[in-house]
Amino acid sequence: MSGAQTPIDPFAPLHEVAGALVSGAVSPVALTEAMLARIAEHDPALNAFQIVLADQARQAADAAARDIAGGRYRGPL
């Protein structure tokens, strides 16, 4: 994966997000950070989340990035 990555549209269909992950256009870590930032920005007004497990999400994103780099893409979900 290159250092510069394309930002992902948070409203993109799952197949586009999955394709961006597989191609390396976006990393699981970058995607997770972008979504956590959106939650932090909008949830105070929406109150849509009871709890956000940001540390666990980051750990899972790191693991997914390692898996993808090792040729073990786990699928779109």
mmCIF file with all atom_site columns, N, CA, C and O in Angstrom, residues 14-63:
data_model
loop_
_atom_site.group_PDB
_atom_site.id
_atom_site.type_symbol
_atom_site.label_atom_id
_atom_site.label_alt_id
_atom_site.label_comp_id
_atom_site.label_asym_id
_atom_site.label_entity_id
_atom_site.label_seq_id
_atom_site.pdbx_PDB_ins_code
_atom_site.Cartn_x
_atom_site.Cartn_y
_atom_site.Cartn_z
_atom_site.occupancy
_atom_site.B_iso_or_equiv
_atom_site.pdbx_formal_charge
_atom_site.auth_seq_id
_atom_site.auth_comp_id
_atom_site.auth_asym_id
_atom_site.auth_atom_id
_atom_site.pdbx_PDB_model_num
ATOM 1   N N  . LEU A 1 14 ? -21.150 -0.393 -0.165 1.00 0.00 ? 14 LEU A N  1
ATOM 2   C CA . LEU A 1 14 ? -20.200 -1.341 0.415  1.00 0.00 ? 14 LEU A CA 1
ATOM 3   C C  . LEU A 1 14 ? -19.250 -1.920 -0.620 1.00 0.00 ? 14 LEU A C  1
ATOM 4   O O  . LEU A 1 14 ? -18.060 -2.068 -0.347 1.00 0.00 ? 14 LEU A O  1
ATOM 5   N N  . HIS A 1 15 ? -19.741 -2.232 -1.817 1.00 0.00 ? 15 HIS A N  1
ATOM 6   C CA . HIS A 1 15 ? -18.848 -2.824 -2.818 1.00 0.00 ? 15 HIS A CA 1
ATOM 7   C C  . HIS A 1 15 ? -17.743 -1.850 -3.231 1.00 0.00 ? 15 HIS A C  1
ATOM 8   O O  . HIS A 1 15 ? -16.642 -2.272 -3.542 1.00 0.00 ? 15 HIS A O  1
ATOM 9   N N  . GLU A 1 16 ? -18.007 -0.547 -3.195 1.00 0.00 ? 16 GLU A N  1
ATOM 10  C CA . GLU A 1 16 ? -16.959 0.430  -3.510 1.00 0.00 ? 16 GLU A CA 1
ATOM 11  C C  . GLU A 1 16 ? -15.939 0.516  -2.374 1.00 0.00 ? 16 GLU A C  1
ATOM 12  O O  . GLU A 1 16 ? -14.734 0.596  -2.613 1.00 0.00 ? 16 GLU A O  1
ATOM 13  N N  . VAL A 1 17 ? -16.425 0.527  -1.138 1.00 0.00 ? 17 VAL A N  1
ATOM 14  C CA . VAL A 1 17 ? -15.523 0.569  0.020  1.00 0.00 ? 17 VAL A CA 1
ATOM 15  C C  . VAL A 1 17 ? -14.656 -0.695 0.033  1.00 0.00 ? 17 VAL A C  1
ATOM 16  O O  . VAL A 1 17 ? -13.444 -0.616 0.224  1.00 0.00 ? 17 VAL A O  1
ATOM 17  N N  . ALA A 1 18 ? -15.276 -1.853 -0.194 1.00 0.00 ? 18 ALA A N  1
ATOM 18  C CA . ALA A 1 18 ? -14.534 -3.119 -0.212 1.00 0.00 ? 18 ALA A CA 1
ATOM 19  C C  . ALA A 1 18 ? -13.469 -3.098 -1.302 1.00 0.00 ? 18 ALA A C  1
ATOM 20  O O  . ALA A 1 18 ? -12.334 -3.519 -1.078 1.00 0.00 ? 18 ALA A O  1
ATOM 21  N N  . GLY A 1 19 ? -13.830 -2.588 -2.483 1.00 0.00 ? 19 GLY A N  1
ATOM 22  C CA . GLY A 1 19 ? -12.860 -2.505 -3.574 1.00 0.00 ? 19 GLY A CA 1
ATOM 23  C C  . GLY A 1 19 ? -11.700 -1.596 -3.235 1.00 0.00 ? 19 GLY A C  1
ATOM 24  O O  . GLY A 1 19 ? -10.547 -1.887 -3.565 1.00 0.00 ? 19 GLY A O  1
ATOM 25  N N  . ALA A 1 20 ? -11.991 -0.492 -2.556 1.00 0.00 ? 20 ALA A N  1
ATOM 26  C CA . ALA A 1 20 ? -10.935 0.443  -2.152 1.00 0.00 ? 20 ALA A CA 1
ATOM 27  C C  . ALA A 1 20 ? -10.008 -0.200 -1.126 1.00 0.00 ? 20 ALA A C  1
ATOM 28  O O  . ALA A 1 20 ? -8.794  0.021  -1.143 1.00 0.00 ? 20 ALA A O  1
ATOM 29  N N  . LEU A 1 21 ? -10.558 -1.014 -0.247 1.00 0.00 ? 21 LEU A N  1
ATOM 30  C CA . LEU A 1 21 ? -9.733  -1.711 0.742  1.00 0.00 ? 21 LEU A CA 1
ATOM 31  C C  . LEU A 1 21 ? -8.834  -2.743 0.071  1.00 0.00 ? 21 LEU A C  1
ATOM 32  O O  . LEU A 1 21 ? -7.639  -2.810 0.351  1.00 0.00 ? 21 LEU A O  1
ATOM 33  N N  . VAL A 1 22 ? -9.409  -3.549 -0.817 1.00 0.00 ? 22 VAL A N  1
ATOM 34  C CA . VAL A 1 22 ? -8.644  -4.600 -1.497 1.00 0.00 ? 22 VAL A CA 1
ATOM 35  C C  . VAL A 1 22 ? -7.544  -4.005 -2.363 1.00 0.00 ? 22 VAL A C  1
ATOM 36  O O  . VAL A 1 22 ? -6.425  -4.518 -2.399 1.00 0.00 ? 22 VAL A O  1
ATOM 37  N N  . SER A 1 23 ? -7.846  -2.911 -3.053 1.00 0.00 ? 23 SER A N  1
ATOM 38  C CA . SER A 1 23 ? -6.863  -2.319 -3.969 1.00 0.00 ? 23 SER A CA 1
ATOM 39  C C  . SER A 1 23 ? -5.782  -1.527 -3.239 1.00 0.00 ? 23 SER A C  1
ATOM 40  O O  . SER A 1 23 ? -4.770  -1.180 -3.829 1.00 0.00 ? 23 SER A O  1
ATOM 41  N N  . GLY A 1 24 ? -6.012  -1.228 -1.973 1.00 0.00 ? 24 GLY A N  1
ATOM 42  C CA . GLY A 1 24 ? -5.053  -0.419 -1.230 1.00 0.00 ? 24 GLY A CA 1
ATOM 43  C C  . GLY A 1 24 ? -5.290  1.073  -1.378 1.00 0.00 ? 24 GLY A C  1
ATOM 44  O O  . GLY A 1 24 ? -4.504  1.877  -0.886 1.00 0.00 ? 24 GLY A O  1
ATOM 45  N N  . ALA A 1 25 ? -6.382  1.459  -2.043 1.00 0.00 ? 25 ALA A N  1
ATOM 46  C CA . ALA A 1 25 ? -6.694  2.879  -2.190 1.00 0.00 ? 25 ALA A CA 1
ATOM 47  C C  . ALA A 1 25 ? -7.017  3.511  -0.844 1.00 0.00 ? 25 ALA A C  1
ATOM 48  O O  . ALA A 1 25 ? -6.808  4.707  -0.640 1.00 0.00 ? 25 ALA A O  1
ATOM 49  N N  . VAL A 1 26 ? -7.508  2.699  0.070  1.00 0.00 ? 26 VAL A N  1
ATOM 50  C CA . VAL A 1 26 ? -7.759  3.146  1.444  1.00 0.00 ? 26 VAL A CA 1
ATOM 51  C C  . VAL A 1 26 ? -7.424  1.980  2.363  1.00 0.00 ? 26 VAL A C  1
ATOM 52  O O  . VAL A 1 26 ? -7.608  0.821  2.004  1.00 0.00 ? 26 VAL A O  1
ATOM 53  N N  . SER A 1 27 ? -6.906  2.284  3.518  1.00 0.00 ? 27 SER A N  1
ATOM 54  C CA . SER A 1 27 ? -6.563  1.229  4.476  1.00 0.00 ? 27 SER A CA 1
ATOM 55  C C  . SER A 1 27 ? -7.699  1.067  5.486  1.00 0.00 ? 27 SER A C  1
ATOM 56  O O  . SER A 1 27 ? -8.462  2.002  5.733  1.00 0.00 ? 27 SER A O  1
ATOM 57  N N  . PRO A 1 28 ? -7.796  -0.102 6.088  1.00 0.00 ? 28 PRO A N  1
ATOM 58  C CA . PRO A 1 28 ? -8.777  -0.291 7.142  1.00 0.00 ? 28 PRO A CA 1
ATOM 59  C C  . PRO A 1 28 ? -8.582  0.708  8.286  1.00 0.00 ? 28 PRO A C  1
ATOM 60  O O  . PRO A 1 28 ? -9.552  1.179  8.876  1.00 0.00 ? 28 PRO A O  1
ATOM 61  N N  . VAL A 1 29 ? -7.336  1.053  8.554  1.00 0.00 ? 29 VAL A N  1
ATOM 62  C CA . VAL A 1 29 ? -7.042  2.004  9.628  1.00 0.00 ? 29 VAL A CA 1
ATOM 63  C C  . VAL A 1 29 ? -7.570  3.390  9.264  1.00 0.00 ? 29 VAL A C  1
ATOM 64  O O  . VAL A 1 29 ? -8.236  4.047  10.075 1.00 0.00 ? 29 VAL A O  1
ATOM 65  N N  . ALA A 1 30 ? -7.304  3.844  8.041  1.00 0.00 ? 30 ALA A N  1
ATOM 66  C CA . ALA A 1 30 ? -7.783  5.155  7.603  1.00 0.00 ? 30 ALA A CA 1
ATOM 67  C C  . ALA A 1 30 ? -9.304  5.199  7.575  1.00 0.00 ? 30 ALA A C  1
ATOM 68  O O  . ALA A 1 30 ? -9.918  6.192  7.989  1.00 0.00 ? 30 ALA A O  1
ATOM 69  N N  . LEU A 1 31 ? -9.924  4.129  7.103  1.00 0.00 ? 31 LEU A N  1
ATOM 70  C CA . LEU A 1 31 ? -11.379 4.062  7.054  1.00 0.00 ? 31 LEU A CA 1
ATOM 71  C C  . LEU A 1 31 ? -11.964 4.116  8.462  1.00 0.00 ? 31 LEU A C  1
ATOM 72  O O  . LEU A 1 31 ? -12.913 4.863  8.732  1.00 0.00 ? 31 LEU A O  1
ATOM 73  N N  . THR A 1 32 ? -11.385 3.363  9.374  1.00 0.00 ? 32 THR A N  1
ATOM 74  C CA . THR A 1 32 ? -11.846 3.351  10.759 1.00 0.00 ? 32 THR A CA 1
ATOM 75  C C  . THR A 1 32 ? -11.697 4.721  11.389 1.00 0.00 ? 32 THR A C  1
ATOM 76  O O  . THR A 1 32 ? -12.621 5.224  12.053 1.00 0.00 ? 32 THR A O  1
ATOM 77  N N  . GLU A 1 33 ? -10.557 5.351  11.195 1.00 0.00 ? 33 GLU A N  1
ATOM 78  C CA . GLU A 1 33 ? -10.350 6.689  11.763 1.00 0.00 ? 33 GLU A CA 1
ATOM 79  C C  . GLU A 1 33 ? -11.348 7.697  11.191 1.00 0.00 ? 33 GLU A C  1
ATOM 80  O O  . GLU A 1 33 ? -11.865 8.544  11.918 1.00 0.00 ? 33 GLU A O  1
ATOM 81  N N  . ALA A 1 34 ? -11.627 7.594  9.892  1.00 0.00 ? 34 ALA A N  1
ATOM 82  C CA . ALA A 1 34 ? -12.591 8.505  9.267  1.00 0.00 ? 34 ALA A CA 1
ATOM 83  C C  . ALA A 1 34 ? -13.981 8.315  9.868  1.00 0.00 ? 34 ALA A C  1
ATOM 84  O O  . ALA A 1 34 ? -14.691 9.292  10.150 1.00 0.00 ? 34 ALA A O  1
ATOM 85  N N  . MET A 1 35 ? -14.368 7.064  10.081 1.00 0.00 ? 35 MET A N  1
ATOM 86  C CA . MET A 1 35 ? -15.697 6.803  10.642 1.00 0.00 ? 35 MET A CA 1
ATOM 87  C C  . MET A 1 35 ? -15.768 7.212  12.114 1.00 0.00 ? 35 MET A C  1
ATOM 88  O O  . MET A 1 35 ? -16.773 7.757  12.565 1.00 0.00 ? 35 MET A O  1
ATOM 89  N N  . LEU A 1 36 ? -14.696 6.981  12.862 1.00 0.00 ? 36 LEU A N  1
ATOM 90  C CA . LEU A 1 36 ? -14.678 7.422  14.256 1.00 0.00 ? 36 LEU A CA 1
ATOM 91  C C  . LEU A 1 36 ? -14.757 8.951  14.349 1.00 0.00 ? 36 LEU A C  1
ATOM 92  O O  . LEU A 1 36 ? -15.423 9.489  15.232 1.00 0.00 ? 36 LEU A O  1
ATOM 93  N N  . ALA A 1 37 ? -14.101 9.635  13.424 1.00 0.00 ? 37 ALA A N  1
ATOM 94  C CA . ALA A 1 37 ? -14.173 11.105 13.399 1.00 0.00 ? 37 ALA A CA 1
ATOM 95  C C  . ALA A 1 37 ? -15.593 11.567 13.093 1.00 0.00 ? 37 ALA A C  1
ATOM 96  O O  . ALA A 1 37 ? -16.087 12.533 13.698 1.00 0.00 ? 37 ALA A O  1
ATOM 97  N N  . ARG A 1 38 ? -16.263 10.884 12.159 1.00 0.00 ? 38 ARG A N  1
ATOM 98  C CA . ARG A 1 38 ? -17.666 11.238 11.840 1.00 0.00 ? 38 ARG A CA 1
ATOM 99  C C  . ARG A 1 38 ? -18.565 11.010 13.039 1.00 0.00 ? 38 ARG A C  1
ATOM 100 O O  . ARG A 1 38 ? -19.463 11.804 13.318 1.00 0.00 ? 38 ARG A O  1
ATOM 101 N N  . ILE A 1 39 ? -18.349 9.919  13.746 1.00 0.00 ? 39 ILE A N  1
ATOM 102 C CA . ILE A 1 39 ? -19.144 9.654  14.946 1.00 0.00 ? 39 ILE A CA 1
ATOM 103 C C  . ILE A 1 39 ? -18.922 10.765 15.961 1.00 0.00 ? 39 ILE A C  1
ATOM 104 O O  . ILE A 1 39 ? -19.880 11.304 16.525 1.00 0.00 ? 39 ILE A O  1
ATOM 105 N N  . ALA A 1 40 ? -17.664 11.116 16.209 1.00 0.00 ? 40 ALA A N  1
ATOM 106 C CA . ALA A 1 40 ? -17.350 12.162 17.182 1.00 0.00 ? 40 ALA A CA 1
ATOM 107 C C  . ALA A 1 40 ? -17.974 13.504 16.786 1.00 0.00 ? 40 ALA A C  1
ATOM 108 O O  . ALA A 1 40 ? -18.434 14.262 17.640 1.00 0.00 ? 40 ALA A O  1
ATOM 109 N N  . GLU A 1 41 ? -17.994 13.764 15.479 1.00 0.00 ? 41 GLU A N  1
ATOM 110 C CA . GLU A 1 41 ? -18.538 15.030 14.993 1.00 0.00 ? 41 GLU A CA 1
ATOM 111 C C  . GLU A 1 41 ? -20.062 15.096 15.103 1.00 0.00 ? 41 GLU A C  1
ATOM 112 O O  . GLU A 1 41 ? -20.614 16.109 15.503 1.00 0.00 ? 41 GLU A O  1
ATOM 113 N N  . HIS A 1 42 ? -20.724 14.006 14.742 1.00 0.00 ? 42 HIS A N  1
ATOM 114 C CA . HIS A 1 42 ? -22.182 14.058 14.610 1.00 0.00 ? 42 HIS A CA 1
ATOM 115 C C  . HIS A 1 42 ? -22.965 13.449 15.767 1.00 0.00 ? 42 HIS A C  1
ATOM 116 O O  . HIS A 1 42 ? -24.132 13.782 15.959 1.00 0.00 ? 42 HIS A O  1
ATOM 117 N N  . ASP A 1 43 ? -22.367 12.564 16.533 1.00 0.00 ? 43 ASP A N  1
ATOM 118 C CA . ASP A 1 43 ? -23.141 11.877 17.555 1.00 0.00 ? 43 ASP A CA 1
ATOM 119 C C  . ASP A 1 43 ? -23.623 12.774 18.693 1.00 0.00 ? 43 ASP A C  1
ATOM 120 O O  . ASP A 1 43 ? -24.687 12.508 19.242 1.00 0.00 ? 43 ASP A O  1
ATOM 121 N N  . PRO A 1 44 ? -22.913 13.845 19.048 1.00 0.00 ? 44 PRO A N  1
ATOM 122 C CA . PRO A 1 44 ? -23.479 14.694 20.102 1.00 0.00 ? 44 PRO A CA 1
ATOM 123 C C  . PRO A 1 44 ? -24.881 15.219 19.754 1.00 0.00 ? 44 PRO A C  1
ATOM 124 O O  . PRO A 1 44 ? -25.740 15.306 20.628 1.00 0.00 ? 44 PRO A O  1
ATOM 125 N N  . ALA A 1 45 ? -25.128 15.499 18.496 1.00 0.00 ? 45 ALA A N  1
ATOM 126 C CA . ALA A 1 45 ? -26.453 15.980 18.082 1.00 0.00 ? 45 ALA A CA 1
ATOM 127 C C  . ALA A 1 45 ? -27.418 14.826 17.832 1.00 0.00 ? 45 ALA A C  1
ATOM 128 O O  . ALA A 1 45 ? -28.609 14.932 18.117 1.00 0.00 ? 45 ALA A O  1
ATOM 129 N N  . LEU A 1 46 ? -26.904 13.713 17.296 1.00 0.00 ? 46 LEU A N  1
ATOM 130 C CA . LEU A 1 46 ? -27.769 12.590 16.928 1.00 0.00 ? 46 LEU A CA 1
ATOM 131 C C  . LEU A 1 46 ? -28.047 11.635 18.082 1.00 0.00 ? 46 LEU A C  1
ATOM 132 O O  . LEU A 1 46 ? -29.095 11.010 18.128 1.00 0.00 ? 46 LEU A O  1
ATOM 133 N N  . ASN A 1 47 ? -27.068 11.489 18.964 1.00 0.00 ? 47 ASN A N  1
ATOM 134 C CA . ASN A 1 47 ? -27.166 10.548 20.077 1.00 0.00 ? 47 ASN A CA 1
ATOM 135 C C  . ASN A 1 47 ? -27.544 9.149  19.572 1.00 0.00 ? 47 ASN A C  1
ATOM 136 O O  . ASN A 1 47 ? -28.430 8.492  20.097 1.00 0.00 ? 47 ASN A O  1
ATOM 137 N N  . ALA A 1 48 ? -26.850 8.715  18.524 1.00 0.00 ? 48 ALA A N  1
ATOM 138 C CA . ALA A 1 48 ? -27.155 7.438  17.881 1.00 0.00 ? 48 ALA A CA 1
ATOM 139 C C  . ALA A 1 48 ? -26.388 6.265  18.495 1.00 0.00 ? 48 ALA A C  1
ATOM 140 O O  . ALA A 1 48 ? -26.767 5.118  18.286 1.00 0.00 ? 48 ALA A O  1
ATOM 141 N N  . PHE A 1 49 ? -25.333 6.541  19.231 1.00 0.00 ? 49 PHE A N  1
ATOM 142 C CA . PHE A 1 49 ? -24.505 5.480  19.794 1.00 0.00 ? 49 PHE A CA 1
ATOM 143 C C  . PHE A 1 49 ? -24.565 5.530  21.311 1.00 0.00 ? 49 PHE A C  1
ATOM 144 O O  . PHE A 1 49 ? -24.366 6.588  21.912 1.00 0.00 ? 49 PHE A O  1
ATOM 145 N N  . GLN A 1 50 ? -24.800 4.377  21.919 1.00 0.00 ? 50 GLN A N  1
ATOM 146 C CA . GLN A 1 50 ? -24.751 4.293  23.370 1.00 0.00 ? 50 GLN A CA 1
ATOM 147 C C  . GLN A 1 50 ? -23.303 4.223  23.837 1.00 0.00 ? 50 GLN A C  1
ATOM 148 O O  . GLN A 1 50 ? -22.935 4.805  24.846 1.00 0.00 ? 50 GLN A O  1
ATOM 149 N N  . ILE A 1 51 ? -22.489 3.474  23.074 1.00 0.00 ? 51 ILE A N  1
ATOM 150 C CA . ILE A 1 51 ? -21.065 3.337  23.390 1.00 0.00 ? 51 ILE A CA 1
ATOM 151 C C  . ILE A 1 51 ? -20.294 3.168  22.079 1.00 0.00 ? 51 ILE A C  1
ATOM 152 O O  . ILE A 1 51 ? -20.779 2.514  21.160 1.00 0.00 ? 51 ILE A O  1
ATOM 153 N N  . VAL A 1 52 ? -19.138 3.772  22.016 1.00 0.00 ? 52 VAL A N  1
ATOM 154 C CA . VAL A 1 52 ? -18.263 3.630  20.855 1.00 0.00 ? 52 VAL A CA 1
ATOM 155 C C  . VAL A 1 52 ? -16.974 2.986  21.359 1.00 0.00 ? 52 VAL A C  1
ATOM 156 O O  . VAL A 1 52 ? -16.289 3.546  22.218 1.00 0.00 ? 52 VAL A O  1
ATOM 157 N N  . LEU A 1 53 ? -16.671 1.824  20.843 1.00 0.00 ? 53 LEU A N  1
ATOM 158 C CA . LEU A 1 53 ? -15.485 1.082  21.261 1.00 0.00 ? 53 LEU A CA 1
ATOM 159 C C  . LEU A 1 53 ? -14.338 1.404  20.310 1.00 0.00 ? 53 LEU A C  1
ATOM 160 O O  . LEU A 1 53 ? -13.889 0.561  19.529 1.00 0.00 ? 53 LEU A O  1
ATOM 161 N N  . ALA A 1 54 ? -13.854 2.631  20.407 1.00 0.00 ? 54 ALA A N  1
ATOM 162 C CA . ALA A 1 54 ? -12.848 3.131  19.472 1.00 0.00 ? 54 ALA A CA 1
ATOM 163 C C  . ALA A 1 54 ? -11.547 2.336  19.545 1.00 0.00 ? 54 ALA A C  1
ATOM 164 O O  . ALA A 1 54 ? -10.961 2.015  18.502 1.00 0.00 ? 54 ALA A O  1
ATOM 165 N N  . ASP A 1 55 ? -11.090 2.010  20.732 1.00 0.00 ? 55 ASP A N  1
ATOM 166 C CA . ASP A 1 55 ? -9.826  1.270  20.855 1.00 0.00 ? 55 ASP A CA 1
ATOM 167 C C  . ASP A 1 55 ? -9.935  -0.108 20.212 1.00 0.00 ? 55 ASP A C  1
ATOM 168 O O  . ASP A 1 55 ? -9.033  -0.535 19.482 1.00 0.00 ? 55 ASP A O  1
ATOM 169 N N  . GLN A 1 56 ? -11.049 -0.786 20.442 1.00 0.00 ? 56 GLN A N  1
ATOM 170 C CA . GLN A 1 56 ? -11.248 -2.098 19.839 1.00 0.00 ? 56 GLN A CA 1
ATOM 171 C C  . GLN A 1 56 ? -11.380 -1.983 18.321 1.00 0.00 ? 56 GLN A C  1
ATOM 172 O O  . GLN A 1 56 ? -10.887 -2.839 17.586 1.00 0.00 ? 56 GLN A O  1
ATOM 173 N N  . ALA A 1 57 ? -12.037 -0.943 17.844 1.00 0.00 ? 57 ALA A N  1
ATOM 174 C CA . ALA A 1 57 ? -12.166 -0.732 16.401 1.00 0.00 ? 57 ALA A CA 1
ATOM 175 C C  . ALA A 1 57 ? -10.796 -0.511 15.769 1.00 0.00 ? 57 ALA A C  1
ATOM 176 O O  . ALA A 1 57 ? -10.504 -1.045 14.695 1.00 0.00 ? 57 ALA A O  1
ATOM 177 N N  . ARG A 1 58 ? -9.958  0.272  16.440 1.00 0.00 ? 58 ARG A N  1
ATOM 178 C CA . ARG A 1 58 ? -8.598  0.515  15.927 1.00 0.00 ? 58 ARG A CA 1
ATOM 179 C C  . ARG A 1 58 ? -7.778  -0.774 15.902 1.00 0.00 ? 58 ARG A C  1
ATOM 180 O O  . ARG A 1 58 ? -7.030  -1.025 14.962 1.00 0.00 ? 58 ARG A O  1
ATOM 181 N N  . GLN A 1 59 ? -7.903  -1.592 16.940 1.00 0.00 ? 59 GLN A N  1
ATOM 182 C CA . GLN A 1 59 ? -7.176  -2.862 16.979 1.00 0.00 ? 59 GLN A CA 1
ATOM 183 C C  . GLN A 1 59 ? -7.645  -3.787 15.848 1.00 0.00 ? 59 GLN A C  1
ATOM 184 O O  . GLN A 1 59 ? -6.825  -4.435 15.187 1.00 0.00 ? 59 GLN A O  1
ATOM 185 N N  . ALA A 1 60 ? -8.951  -3.838 15.618 1.00 0.00 ? 60 ALA A N  1
ATOM 186 C CA . ALA A 1 60 ? -9.489  -4.671 14.543 1.00 0.00 ? 60 ALA A CA 1
ATOM 187 C C  . ALA A 1 60 ? -9.028  -4.153 13.178 1.00 0.00 ? 60 ALA A C  1
ATOM 188 O O  . ALA A 1 60 ? -8.722  -4.938 12.276 1.00 0.00 ? 60 ALA A O  1
ATOM 189 N N  . ALA A 1 61 ? -8.959  -2.835 13.018 1.00 0.00 ? 61 ALA A N  1
ATOM 190 C CA . ALA A 1 61 ? -8.494  -2.247 11.757 1.00 0.00 ? 61 ALA A CA 1
ATOM 191 C C  . ALA A 1 61 ? -7.025  -2.575 11.523 1.00 0.00 ? 61 ALA A C  1
ATOM 192 O O  . ALA A 1 61 ? -6.628  -2.896 10.394 1.00 0.00 ? 61 ALA A O  1
ATOM 193 N N  . ASP A 1 62 ? -6.223  -2.513 12.575 1.00 0.00 ? 62 ASP A N  1
ATOM 194 C CA . ASP A 1 62 ? -4.808  -2.887 12.452 1.00 0.00 ? 62 ASP A CA 1
ATOM 195 C C  . ASP A 1 62 ? -4.670  -4.348 12.026 1.00 0.00 ? 62 ASP A C  1
ATOM 196 O O  . ASP A 1 62 ? -3.872  -4.678 11.146 1.00 0.00 ? 62 ASP A O  1
ATOM 197 N N  . ALA A 1 63 ? -5.466  -5.218 12.637 1.00 0.00 ? 63 ALA A N  1
ATOM 198 C CA . ALA A 1 63 ? -5.421  -6.639 12.290 1.00 0.00 ? 63 ALA A CA 1
ATOM 199 C C  . ALA A 1 63 ? -5.862  -6.855 10.842 1.00 0.00 ? 63 ALA A C  1
ATOM 200 O O  . ALA A 1 63 ? -5.248  -7.635 10.113 1.00 0.00 ? 63 ALA A O  1
#
